[in-house]
PDB file of C-alpha atoms in Angstrom:
ATOM      1  CA  MET A   1     106.239  56.257  70.167  1.00  0.00           C
ATOM      2  CA  GLU A   2     107.486  59.037  72.465  1.00  0.00           C
ATOM      3  CA  THR A   3     106.834  58.806  76.160  1.00  0.00           C
ATOM      4  CA  LEU A   4     104.609  61.281  77.958  1.00  0.00           C
ATOM      5  CA  THR A   5     107.724  62.214  80.236  1.00  0.00           C
ATOM      6  CA  ASN A   6     109.785  63.171  77.187  1.00  0.00           C
ATOM      7  CA  LEU A   7     107.069  65.275  75.637  1.00  0.00           C
ATOM      8  CA  GLU A   8     106.193  66.965  79.016  1.00  0.00           C
ATOM      9  CA  SER A   9     109.882  67.752  79.589  1.00  0.00           C
ATOM     10  CA  PHE A  10     110.092  69.438  76.287  1.00  0.00           C
ATOM     11  CA  VAL A  11     106.794  71.484  76.573  1.00  0.00           C
ATOM     12  CA  ARG A  12     107.570  72.627  80.201  1.00  0.00           C
ATOM     13  CA  SER A  13     111.157  73.643  79.233  1.00  0.00           C
ATOM     14  CA  ALA A  14     109.781  75.700  76.335  1.00  0.00           C
ATOM     15  CA  GLU A  15     107.171  77.378  78.558  1.00  0.00           C
ATOM     16  CA  THR A  16     109.585  78.214  81.325  1.00  0.00           C
ATOM     17  CA  GLY A  17     112.587  78.936  79.283  1.00  0.00           C
ATOM     18  CA  GLY A  18     115.047  76.506  81.073  1.00  0.00           C
ATOM     19  CA  PHE A  19     115.510  73.064  82.172  1.00  0.00           C
ATOM     20  CA  SER A  20     115.925  74.001  85.823  1.00  0.00           C
ATOM     21  CA  ALA A  21     112.554  75.806  86.028  1.00  0.00           C
ATOM     22  CA  ALA A  22     110.850  72.892  84.249  1.00  0.00           C
ATOM     23  CA  ALA A  23     112.585  70.465  86.590  1.00  0.00           C
ATOM     24  CA  ARG A  24     111.026  72.303  89.604  1.00  0.00           C
ATOM     25  CA  ARG A  25     107.543  72.136  88.003  1.00  0.00           C
ATOM     26  CA  LEU A  26     107.907  68.480  87.042  1.00  0.00           C
ATOM     27  CA  MET A  27     109.612  67.483  90.428  1.00  0.00           C
ATOM     28  CA  LEU A  28     112.531  66.059  88.451  1.00  0.00           C
ATOM     29  CA  THR A  29     116.252  67.006  88.445  1.00  0.00           C
ATOM     30  CA  PRO A  30     117.413  69.354  85.640  1.00  0.00           C
ATOM     31  CA  ALA A  31     119.713  66.638  84.363  1.00  0.00           C
ATOM     32  CA  ALA A  32     116.751  64.331  83.917  1.00  0.00           C
ATOM     33  CA  VAL A  33     114.764  67.035  82.087  1.00  0.00           C
ATOM     34  CA  SER A  34     117.730  67.743  79.827  1.00  0.00           C
ATOM     35  CA  ARG A  35     118.201  64.036  79.214  1.00  0.00           C
ATOM     36  CA  ASN A  36     114.480  63.530  78.294  1.00  0.00           C
ATOM     37  CA  VAL A  37     114.637  66.417  75.800  1.00  0.00           C
ATOM     38  CA  ALA A  38     117.926  64.967  74.322  1.00  0.00           C
ATOM     39  CA  ILE A  39     116.270  61.619  73.860  1.00  0.00           C
ATOM     40  CA  LEU A  40     113.195  63.291  72.149  1.00  0.00           C
ATOM     41  CA  GLU A  41     115.536  65.271  69.761  1.00  0.00           C
ATOM     42  CA  ARG A  42     117.462  62.132  68.998  1.00  0.00           C
ATOM     43  CA  ASN A  43     114.224  60.143  68.183  1.00  0.00           C
ATOM     44  CA  LEU A  44     112.770  62.928  66.038  1.00  0.00           C
ATOM     45  CA  GLY A  45     116.164  63.614  64.280  1.00  0.00           C
ATOM     46  CA  VAL A  46     116.000  67.422  64.781  1.00  0.00           C
ATOM     47  CA  ARG A  47     117.330  69.970  67.288  1.00  0.00           C
ATOM     48  CA  LEU A  48     114.380  71.533  69.280  1.00  0.00           C
ATOM     49  CA  PHE A  49     116.373  74.049  71.408  1.00  0.00           C
ATOM     50  CA  HIS A  50     119.261  76.431  70.982  1.00  0.00           C
ATOM     51  CA  ARG A  51     121.318  75.980  74.131  1.00  0.00           C
ATOM     52  CA  SER A  52     123.773  78.379  75.739  1.00  0.00           C
ATOM     53  CA  THR A  53     125.104  78.781  79.278  1.00  0.00           C
ATOM     54  CA  ARG A  54     122.279  81.474  79.880  1.00  0.00           C
ATOM     55  CA  ASN A  55     119.528  80.829  77.511  1.00  0.00           C
ATOM     56  CA  LEU A  56     117.356  78.034  76.127  1.00  0.00           C
ATOM     57  CA  THR A  57     115.376  79.059  73.010  1.00  0.00           C
ATOM     58  CA  LEU A  58     113.372  77.096  70.539  1.00  0.00           C
ATOM     59  CA  THR A  59     114.620  76.443  67.027  1.00  0.00           C
ATOM     60  CA  GLU A  60     112.323  76.874  64.146  1.00  0.00           C
ATOM     61  CA  GLU A  61     111.568  73.098  64.278  1.00  0.00           C
ATOM     62  CA  GLY A  62     111.016  73.315  67.979  1.00  0.00           C
ATOM     63  CA  GLU A  63     108.503  76.114  67.616  1.00  0.00           C
ATOM     64  CA  ARG A  64     106.542  74.065  65.041  1.00  0.00           C
ATOM     65  CA  PHE A  65     106.603  70.984  67.174  1.00  0.00           C
ATOM     66  CA  LEU A  66     105.486  72.859  70.317  1.00  0.00           C
ATOM     67  CA  GLN A  67     102.553  74.301  68.430  1.00  0.00           C
ATOM     68  CA  ALA A  68     101.576  70.844  67.118  1.00  0.00           C
ATOM     69  CA  ILE A  69     101.514  68.911  70.536  1.00  0.00           C
ATOM     70  CA  ARG A  70     100.946  71.548  73.282  1.00  0.00           C
ATOM     71  CA  THR A  71      97.084  71.394  73.156  1.00  0.00           C
ATOM     72  CA  ASN A  72      97.045  67.571  72.893  1.00  0.00           C
ATOM     73  CA  LEU A  73      99.485  67.148  75.690  1.00  0.00           C
ATOM     74  CA  ASP A  74      97.377  69.384  77.948  1.00  0.00           C
ATOM     75  CA  ASP A  75      94.263  67.378  77.056  1.00  0.00           C
ATOM     76  CA  LEU A  76      95.984  64.171  77.781  1.00  0.00           C
ATOM     77  CA  GLN A  77      97.142  65.410  81.201  1.00  0.00           C
ATOM     78  CA  ALA A  78      93.782  66.847  82.000  1.00  0.00           C
ATOM     79  CA  ALA A  79      92.199  63.488  81.173  1.00  0.00           C
ATOM     80  CA  ILE A  80      94.713  61.717  83.480  1.00  0.00           C
ATOM     81  CA  ALA A  81      94.089  64.357  86.268  1.00  0.00           C
ATOM     82  CA  ASN A  82      90.392  63.921  85.893  1.00  0.00           C
ATOM     83  CA  VAL A  83      90.532  60.215  86.295  1.00  0.00           C
ATOM     84  CA  ALA A  84      92.648  60.492  89.381  1.00  0.00           C
ATOM     85  CA  ALA A  85      90.406  63.203  90.822  1.00  0.00           C
ATOM     86  CA  HIS A  86      87.389  60.997  90.525  1.00  0.00           C
ATOM     87  CA  ARG A  87      89.280  57.909  91.768  1.00  0.00           C
ATOM     88  CA  ASP A  88      91.035  59.351  94.798  1.00  0.00           C
ATOM     89  CA  GLU A  89      90.269  62.042  97.507  1.00  0.00           C
ATOM     90  CA  PRO A  90      92.100  65.374  96.936  1.00  0.00           C
ATOM     91  CA  ALA A  91      95.518  64.856  98.190  1.00  0.00           C
ATOM     92  CA  GLY A  92      99.159  66.024  97.946  1.00  0.00           C
ATOM     93  CA  VAL A  93     101.242  69.091  98.664  1.00  0.00           C
ATOM     94  CA  LEU A  94      99.281  72.341  97.928  1.00  0.00           C
ATOM     95  CA  LYS A  95     101.841  75.121  97.292  1.00  0.00           C
ATOM     96  CA  VAL A  96     100.203  78.534  97.549  1.00  0.00           C
ATOM     97  CA  SER A  97     101.751  82.062  97.564  1.00  0.00           C
ATOM     98  CA  MET A  98     100.099  85.071  99.350  1.00  0.00           C
ATOM     99  CA  SER A  99     101.207  88.294 101.227  1.00  0.00           C
ATOM    100  CA  PRO A 100     101.899  87.956 104.925  1.00  0.00           C
ATOM    101  CA  THR A 101      99.116  90.357 105.879  1.00  0.00           C
ATOM    102  CA  LEU A 102      96.456  88.677 103.713  1.00  0.00           C
ATOM    103  CA  GLY A 103      97.624  85.161 104.293  1.00  0.00           C
ATOM    104  CA  ILE A 104      98.203  85.138 108.020  1.00  0.00           C
ATOM    105  CA  GLY A 105      95.424  87.452 109.044  1.00  0.00           C
ATOM    106  CA  PHE A 106      92.717  86.295 106.700  1.00  0.00           C
ATOM    107  CA  VAL A 107      93.495  82.930 104.914  1.00  0.00           C
ATOM    108  CA  MET A 108      95.227  81.051 107.675  1.00  0.00           C
ATOM    109  CA  PRO A 109      92.176  81.207 109.963  1.00  0.00           C
ATOM    110  CA  LEU A 110      90.183  79.197 107.206  1.00  0.00           C
ATOM    111  CA  LEU A 111      92.880  76.472 107.333  1.00  0.00           C
ATOM    112  CA  PRO A 112      91.269  74.258 110.118  1.00  0.00           C
ATOM    113  CA  ASP A 113      88.075  73.924 108.136  1.00  0.00           C
ATOM    114  CA  PHE A 114      89.763  73.264 104.964  1.00  0.00           C
ATOM    115  CA  LEU A 115      91.866  70.414 106.479  1.00  0.00           C
ATOM    116  CA  GLU A 116      88.979  68.954 108.230  1.00  0.00           C
ATOM    117  CA  ARG A 117      87.277  68.565 104.811  1.00  0.00           C
ATOM    118  CA  PHE A 118      90.399  67.498 102.980  1.00  0.00           C
ATOM    119  CA  PRO A 119      92.701  65.738 105.389  1.00  0.00           C
ATOM    120  CA  LEU A 120      95.019  64.292 102.829  1.00  0.00           C
ATOM    121  CA  ILE A 121      96.054  67.732 101.401  1.00  0.00           C
ATOM    122  CA  ARG A 122      99.452  69.078 102.847  1.00  0.00           C
ATOM    123  CA  PRO A 123      99.590  72.923 102.728  1.00  0.00           C
ATOM    124  CA  GLU A 124     102.921  74.446 101.796  1.00  0.00           C
ATOM    125  CA  TRP A 125     102.139  78.274 102.026  1.00  0.00           C
ATOM    126  CA  HIS A 126     104.642  80.975 101.117  1.00  0.00           C
ATOM    127  CA  PHE A 127     104.078  84.293 102.748  1.00  0.00           C
ATOM    128  CA  GLU A 128     105.882  87.027 100.606  1.00  0.00           C
ATOM    129  CA  ASN A 129     105.065  90.484  99.127  1.00  0.00           C
ATOM    130  CA  ARG A 130     105.754  89.677  95.525  1.00  0.00           C
ATOM    131  CA  GLN A 131     104.066  88.267  92.531  1.00  0.00           C
ATOM    132  CA  VAL A 132     105.285  84.567  91.951  1.00  0.00           C
ATOM    133  CA  ASP A 133     105.470  83.008  88.543  1.00  0.00           C
ATOM    134  CA  LEU A 134     103.029  80.129  89.199  1.00  0.00           C
ATOM    135  CA  ILE A 135     104.157  77.886  86.435  1.00  0.00           C
ATOM    136  CA  ALA A 136     107.950  78.539  86.562  1.00  0.00           C
ATOM    137  CA  GLU A 137     108.099  78.299  90.357  1.00  0.00           C
ATOM    138  CA  GLY A 138     105.797  75.388  90.709  1.00  0.00           C
ATOM    139  CA  PHE A 139     102.916  76.958  92.591  1.00  0.00           C
ATOM    140  CA  ASP A 140      99.407  75.539  92.593  1.00  0.00           C
ATOM    141  CA  ALA A 141      97.782  78.929  93.363  1.00  0.00           C
ATOM    142  CA  ALA A 142      98.358  82.573  94.567  1.00  0.00           C
ATOM    143  CA  ILE A 143      96.142  84.959  96.267  1.00  0.00           C
ATOM    144  CA  GLY A 144      96.669  88.759  95.962  1.00  0.00           C
ATOM    145  CA  GLY A 145      95.731  91.750  93.958  1.00  0.00           C
ATOM    146  CA  GLY A 146      96.997  93.444  90.748  1.00  0.00           C
ATOM    147  CA  PHE A 147      98.955  90.511  89.441  1.00  0.00           C
ATOM    148  CA  GLU A 148      99.938  90.442  85.802  1.00  0.00           C
ATOM    149  CA  LEU A 149      98.199  87.453  84.162  1.00  0.00           C
ATOM    150  CA  LEU A 150     101.058  85.484  82.689  1.00  0.00           C
ATOM    151  CA  PRO A 151     100.571  82.857  79.946  1.00  0.00           C
ATOM    152  CA  GLY A 152      98.751  79.903  81.186  1.00  0.00           C
ATOM    153  CA  VAL A 153      97.333  81.596  84.297  1.00  0.00           C
ATOM    154  CA  VAL A 154      93.748  82.674  85.067  1.00  0.00           C
ATOM    155  CA  SER A 155      92.245  84.437  88.013  1.00  0.00           C
ATOM    156  CA  ARG A 156      88.922  84.333  90.027  1.00  0.00           C
ATOM    157  CA  SER A 157      87.926  87.518  91.839  1.00  0.00           C
ATOM    158  CA  LEU A 158      87.299  87.118  95.555  1.00  0.00           C
ATOM    159  CA  ALA A 159      86.506  90.744  96.806  1.00  0.00           C
ATOM    160  CA  THR A 160      87.064  94.380  96.158  1.00  0.00           C
ATOM    161  CA  LEU A 161      89.723  95.814  98.401  1.00  0.00           C
ATOM    162  CA  HIS A 162      89.259  99.429  99.833  1.00  0.00           C
ATOM    163  CA  LEU A 163      91.832 101.542 101.597  1.00  0.00           C
ATOM    164  CA  VAL A 164      90.986 103.975 104.418  1.00  0.00           C
ATOM    165  CA  ALA A 165      92.842 106.886 106.053  1.00  0.00           C
ATOM    166  CA  VAL A 166      93.520 106.208 109.779  1.00  0.00           C
ATOM    167  CA  ALA A 167      95.514 107.590 112.706  1.00  0.00           C
ATOM    168  CA  SER A 168      95.740 106.894 116.409  1.00  0.00           C
ATOM    169  CA  PRO A 169      93.794 108.850 118.979  1.00  0.00           C
ATOM    170  CA  VAL A 170      97.084 110.009 120.512  1.00  0.00           C
ATOM    171  CA  TYR A 171      98.142 111.453 117.103  1.00  0.00           C
ATOM    172  CA  MET A 172      94.800 113.327 116.542  1.00  0.00           C
ATOM    173  CA  GLN A 173      94.760 114.773 119.984  1.00  0.00           C
ATOM    174  CA  GLY A 174      94.600 118.485 119.587  1.00  0.00           C
ATOM    175  CA  ARG A 175      94.462 118.245 115.836  1.00  0.00           C
ATOM    176  CA  ALA A 176      91.512 119.236 113.591  1.00  0.00           C
ATOM    177  CA  PHE A 177      90.003 116.341 111.636  1.00  0.00           C
ATOM    178  CA  PRO A 178      90.313 116.803 107.757  1.00  0.00           C
ATOM    179  CA  ALA A 179      87.052 117.601 105.906  1.00  0.00           C
ATOM    180  CA  ASP A 180      88.322 115.884 102.687  1.00  0.00           C
ATOM    181  CA  PRO A 181      91.413 114.155 101.300  1.00  0.00           C
ATOM    182  CA  ALA A 182      93.048 117.398 100.659  1.00  0.00           C
ATOM    183  CA  GLY A 183      93.179 118.030 104.390  1.00  0.00           C
ATOM    184  CA  LEU A 184      95.608 115.105 104.847  1.00  0.00           C
ATOM    185  CA  ALA A 185      98.455 117.234 103.125  1.00  0.00           C
ATOM    186  CA  THR A 186      99.011 119.104 106.409  1.00  0.00           C
ATOM    187  CA  MET A 187      99.524 115.908 108.426  1.00  0.00           C
ATOM    188  CA  ASP A 188     102.470 113.569 109.005  1.00  0.00           C
ATOM    189  CA  GLY A 189     102.242 110.785 106.464  1.00  0.00           C
ATOM    190  CA  ILE A 190     103.175 107.106 106.897  1.00  0.00           C
ATOM    191  CA  VAL A 191     103.519 106.015 103.270  1.00  0.00           C
ATOM    192  CA  LEU A 192     104.405 102.798 101.443  1.00  0.00           C
ATOM    193  CA  ARG A 193     107.155 102.535  98.789  1.00  0.00           C
ATOM    194  CA  GLN A 194     105.979  99.675  96.583  1.00  0.00           C
ATOM    195  CA  GLN A 195     108.594  96.923  96.289  1.00  0.00           C
ATOM    196  CA  ARG A 196     107.762  96.098  92.606  1.00  0.00           C
ATOM    197  CA  THR A 197     107.955  99.681  91.156  1.00  0.00           C
ATOM    198  CA  GLY A 198     109.930 101.503  93.874  1.00  0.00           C
ATOM    199  CA  ARG A 199     107.214 104.284  93.727  1.00  0.00           C
ATOM    200  CA  ILE A 200     105.137 105.821  96.434  1.00  0.00           C
ATOM    201  CA  PRO A 201     101.617 105.879  94.905  1.00  0.00           C
ATOM    202  CA  VAL A 202      99.219 108.851  95.434  1.00  0.00           C
ATOM    203  CA  ARG A 203      95.858 107.256  96.200  1.00  0.00           C
ATOM    204  CA  MET A 204      92.850 108.600  94.471  1.00  0.00           C
ATOM    205  CA  MET A 205      89.909 108.517  97.020  1.00  0.00           C
ATOM    206  CA  LEU A 206      86.228 108.437  96.356  1.00  0.00           C
ATOM    207  CA  ASN A 207      83.125 109.454  98.421  1.00  0.00           C
ATOM    208  CA  SER A 208      79.555 108.101  98.408  1.00  0.00           C
ATOM    209  CA  ALA A 209      78.501 111.026  96.137  1.00  0.00           C
ATOM    210  CA  GLY A 210      81.015 109.837  93.487  1.00  0.00           C
ATOM    211  CA  VAL A 211      83.485 112.760  94.029  1.00  0.00           C
ATOM    212  CA  GLU A 212      87.058 111.840  93.427  1.00  0.00           C
ATOM    213  CA  MET A 213      90.055 113.582  95.038  1.00  0.00           C
ATOM    214  CA  PRO A 214      93.831 112.690  95.352  1.00  0.00           C
ATOM    215  CA  ALA A 215      95.122 112.123  98.815  1.00  0.00           C
ATOM    216  CA  HIS A 216      98.568 113.948  98.835  1.00  0.00           C
ATOM    217  CA  ILE A 217     100.136 113.033 102.269  1.00  0.00           C
ATOM    218  CA  ARG A 218     103.297 114.570 103.299  1.00  0.00           C
ATOM    219  CA  GLU A 219     105.897 111.898 103.303  1.00  0.00           C
ATOM    220  CA  ARG A 220     107.030 111.950 107.008  1.00  0.00           C
ATOM    221  CA  ILE A 221     107.891 108.130 107.280  1.00  0.00           C
ATOM    222  CA  VAL A 222     108.446 105.810 104.322  1.00  0.00           C
ATOM    223  CA  VAL A 223     108.335 102.087 104.761  1.00  0.00           C
ATOM    224  CA  ASN A 224     108.112  99.105 102.200  1.00  0.00           C
ATOM    225  CA  ASP A 225     105.759  96.799 104.216  1.00  0.00           C
ATOM    226  CA  PRO A 226     102.172  97.235 105.088  1.00  0.00           C
ATOM    227  CA  ALA A 227     102.644  95.780 108.461  1.00  0.00           C
ATOM    228  CA  ALA A 228     105.157  98.465 109.276  1.00  0.00           C
ATOM    229  CA  MET A 229     102.733 101.175 108.197  1.00  0.00           C
ATOM    230  CA  LEU A 230     100.184  99.860 110.627  1.00  0.00           C
ATOM    231  CA  GLN A 231     102.639  99.729 113.532  1.00  0.00           C
ATOM    232  CA  ALA A 232     103.766 103.206 112.846  1.00  0.00           C
ATOM    233  CA  ALA A 233     100.100 104.423 112.869  1.00  0.00           C
ATOM    234  CA  LEU A 234      99.405 102.615 116.254  1.00  0.00           C
ATOM    235  CA  LEU A 235     102.525 104.317 117.652  1.00  0.00           C
ATOM    236  CA  GLY A 236     101.041 107.614 116.948  1.00  0.00           C
ATOM    237  CA  LEU A 237     103.541 108.675 114.399  1.00  0.00           C
ATOM    238  CA  GLY A 238     101.065 109.898 111.713  1.00  0.00           C
ATOM    239  CA  VAL A 239      98.381 109.204 109.256  1.00  0.00           C
ATOM    240  CA  SER A 240      98.340 106.188 107.120  1.00  0.00           C
ATOM    241  CA  ILE A 241      96.112 104.837 104.258  1.00  0.00           C
ATOM    242  CA  LEU A 242      95.672 101.129 105.207  1.00  0.00           C
ATOM    243  CA  SER A 243      93.660  98.308 103.674  1.00  0.00           C
ATOM    244  CA  ALA A 244      90.258  98.187 105.222  1.00  0.00           C
ATOM    245  CA  PRO A 245      90.303  94.606 106.464  1.00  0.00           C
ATOM    246  CA  VAL A 246      93.560  95.261 108.401  1.00  0.00           C
ATOM    247  CA  ALA A 247      92.247  98.529 109.784  1.00  0.00           C
ATOM    248  CA  LEU A 248      88.656  97.488 110.873  1.00  0.00           C
ATOM    249  CA  PRO A 249      89.352  95.485 113.998  1.00  0.00           C
ATOM    250  CA  LEU A 250      91.492  98.363 115.333  1.00  0.00           C
ATOM    251  CA  LEU A 251      88.848 100.941 114.511  1.00  0.00           C
ATOM    252  CA  GLU A 252      86.316  98.817 116.351  1.00  0.00           C
ATOM    253  CA  SER A 253      88.592  98.504 119.307  1.00  0.00           C
ATOM    254  CA  GLY A 254      89.316 102.323 119.294  1.00  0.00           C
ATOM    255  CA  LYS A 255      93.032 101.838 118.753  1.00  0.00           C
ATOM    256  CA  LEU A 256      92.706 103.741 115.505  1.00  0.00           C
ATOM    257  CA  ILE A 257      90.459 106.382 114.183  1.00  0.00           C
ATOM    258  CA  ARG A 258      89.000 106.658 110.612  1.00  0.00           C
ATOM    259  CA  LEU A 259      89.697 110.161 109.520  1.00  0.00           C
ATOM    260  CA  LEU A 260      87.416 110.457 106.542  1.00  0.00           C
ATOM    261  CA  PRO A 261      84.527 107.966 107.075  1.00  0.00           C
ATOM    262  CA  ASP A 262      82.781 108.898 103.785  1.00  0.00           C
ATOM    263  CA  TRP A 263      85.938 108.436 101.669  1.00  0.00           C
ATOM    264  CA  TYR A 264      88.030 105.370 100.498  1.00  0.00           C
ATOM    265  CA  ALA A 265      90.490 104.430  97.854  1.00  0.00           C
ATOM    266  CA  ASP A 266      89.657 101.503  95.489  1.00  0.00           C
ATOM    267  CA  ALA A 267      92.665  99.228  95.432  1.00  0.00           C
ATOM    268  CA  GLY A 268      91.070  96.825  92.984  1.00  0.00           C
ATOM    269  CA  ALA A 269      90.142  93.173  93.179  1.00  0.00           C
ATOM    270  CA  VAL A 270      91.769  90.589  95.533  1.00  0.00           C
ATOM    271  CA  SER A 271      91.817  87.347  93.251  1.00  0.00           C
ATOM    272  CA  ILE A 272      92.980  83.862  93.449  1.00  0.00           C
ATOM    273  CA  TYR A 273      95.279  82.861  90.559  1.00  0.00           C
ATOM    274  CA  TYR A 274      95.860  79.319  89.245  1.00  0.00           C
ATOM    275  CA  ALA A 275      96.874  77.463  86.136  1.00  0.00           C
ATOM    276  CA  SER A 276      94.389  77.529  83.283  1.00  0.00           C
ATOM    277  CA  ARG A 277      94.302  73.746  82.678  1.00  0.00           C
ATOM    278  CA  ARG A 278      90.703  72.733  81.902  1.00  0.00           C
ATOM    279  CA  LEU A 279      90.828  69.992  84.502  1.00  0.00           C
ATOM    280  CA  LEU A 280      92.811  71.062  87.553  1.00  0.00           C
ATOM    281  CA  PRO A 281      94.396  68.723  90.009  1.00  0.00           C
ATOM    282  CA  ALA A 282      91.683  67.842  92.622  1.00  0.00           C
ATOM    283  CA  LYS A 283      93.746  69.506  95.412  1.00  0.00           C
ATOM    284  CA  THR A 284      93.867  72.759  93.502  1.00  0.00           C
ATOM    285  CA  ARG A 285      90.259  72.714  92.398  1.00  0.00           C
ATOM    286  CA  VAL A 286      88.952  72.247  95.826  1.00  0.00           C
ATOM    287  CA  PHE A 287      91.091  74.912  97.291  1.00  0.00           C
ATOM    288  CA  VAL A 288      90.013  77.484  94.729  1.00  0.00           C
ATOM    289  CA  ASP A 289      86.272  76.665  95.317  1.00  0.00           C
ATOM    290  CA  PHE A 290      86.778  76.571  99.084  1.00  0.00           C
ATOM    291  CA  ILE A 291      88.425  80.008  99.228  1.00  0.00           C
ATOM    292  CA  ALA A 292      85.912  81.641  96.811  1.00  0.00           C
ATOM    293  CA  GLU A 293      83.075  80.150  98.951  1.00  0.00           C
ATOM    294  CA  ALA A 294      84.595  81.505 102.164  1.00  0.00           C
ATOM    295  CA  PHE A 295      84.826  85.025 100.820  1.00  0.00           C
ATOM    296  CA  ARG A 296      81.235  84.783  99.342  1.00  0.00           C
ATOM    297  CA  GLN A 297      79.637  83.592 102.614  1.00  0.00           C
ATOM    298  CA  GLY A 298      81.592  85.035 105.403  1.00  0.00           C
ATOM    299  CA  ARG A 299      82.343  88.543 106.615  1.00  0.00           C
ATOM    300  CA  LEU A 300      85.518  88.809 104.479  1.00  0.00           C
ATOM    301  CA  THR A 301      83.790  90.565 101.517  1.00  0.00           C
ATOM    302  CA  LYS A 302      82.354  93.367 103.749  1.00  0.00           C
ATOM    303  CA  SER A 303      85.500  93.457 105.616  1.00  0.00           C
ATOM    304  CA  PHE A 304      87.604  94.039 102.528  1.00  0.00           C
ATOM    305  CA  ALA A 305      85.180  96.788 101.400  1.00  0.00           C
ATOM    306  CA  GLY A 306      85.507  98.526 104.815  1.00  0.00           C
ATOM    307  CA  VAL A 307      82.055  97.777 106.167  1.00  0.00           C
ATOM    308  CA  LEU A 308      81.923  97.840 110.052  1.00  0.00           C
ATOM    309  CA  GLY A 309      80.002  95.234 111.962  1.00  0.00           C
TER     310      GLY A 309
END
């Protein structure tokens, strides 16, 4: 009978497209994963992968074998994880990806309470402005917005993110306030070039009456990081459309002014992403539930929607 390790090495290599990516997920060496797959092939008497220096692709026999065992393997792993979850307190390294602005400003303050409840969990948090491949890169979860749902990944919505137009009091001194988003076209714009697409998006803004209007801001300064947009706005260099939770504390302190109080851009949902296994490891399950509850009960949901106070 084949060992669970050999079967898991085969399935994860097929899912990730390589021994190295599978090894990172399984916390083994690439050589060990390759050896496990070779043993499985020898025992079955068939070749499961076509191998080259660049690619690892399933043979016809490999495709059939993957379809036959994948669900059963996931069920078996879920059963093992469930037993461990009920036996032990949630523990281990919790690897999570999130943007620096979201993670440091809003998720990090939740960490003391989380660790007080689950002291055996060791956070390994990566702050980066990109969508990670949860399975291939070995992440337990990711928090962000607009992610493509890759195979084997599900999402849970946390809050709706609004964007608001802001400028510093110094910049607005002697300038007329715009009546609607069209009025932003005459002002110096601090705009964001998106790293994933290389584009500068034109935000569609909406008011309480349901009227939509594009915000065509003159591109005076172009940056590729939201933190740089914020700093440029604080320096009085122009108008920027920032995420509401980032802008709100500065609006409340008077360091920034909201130019169109009745208008906002809907940036979609901020969600937490995690593997779609029916029974998650206890450390991941409690983290997902904890973050969702923090957004539901605290000021975060209102903050992300741009509600003052």
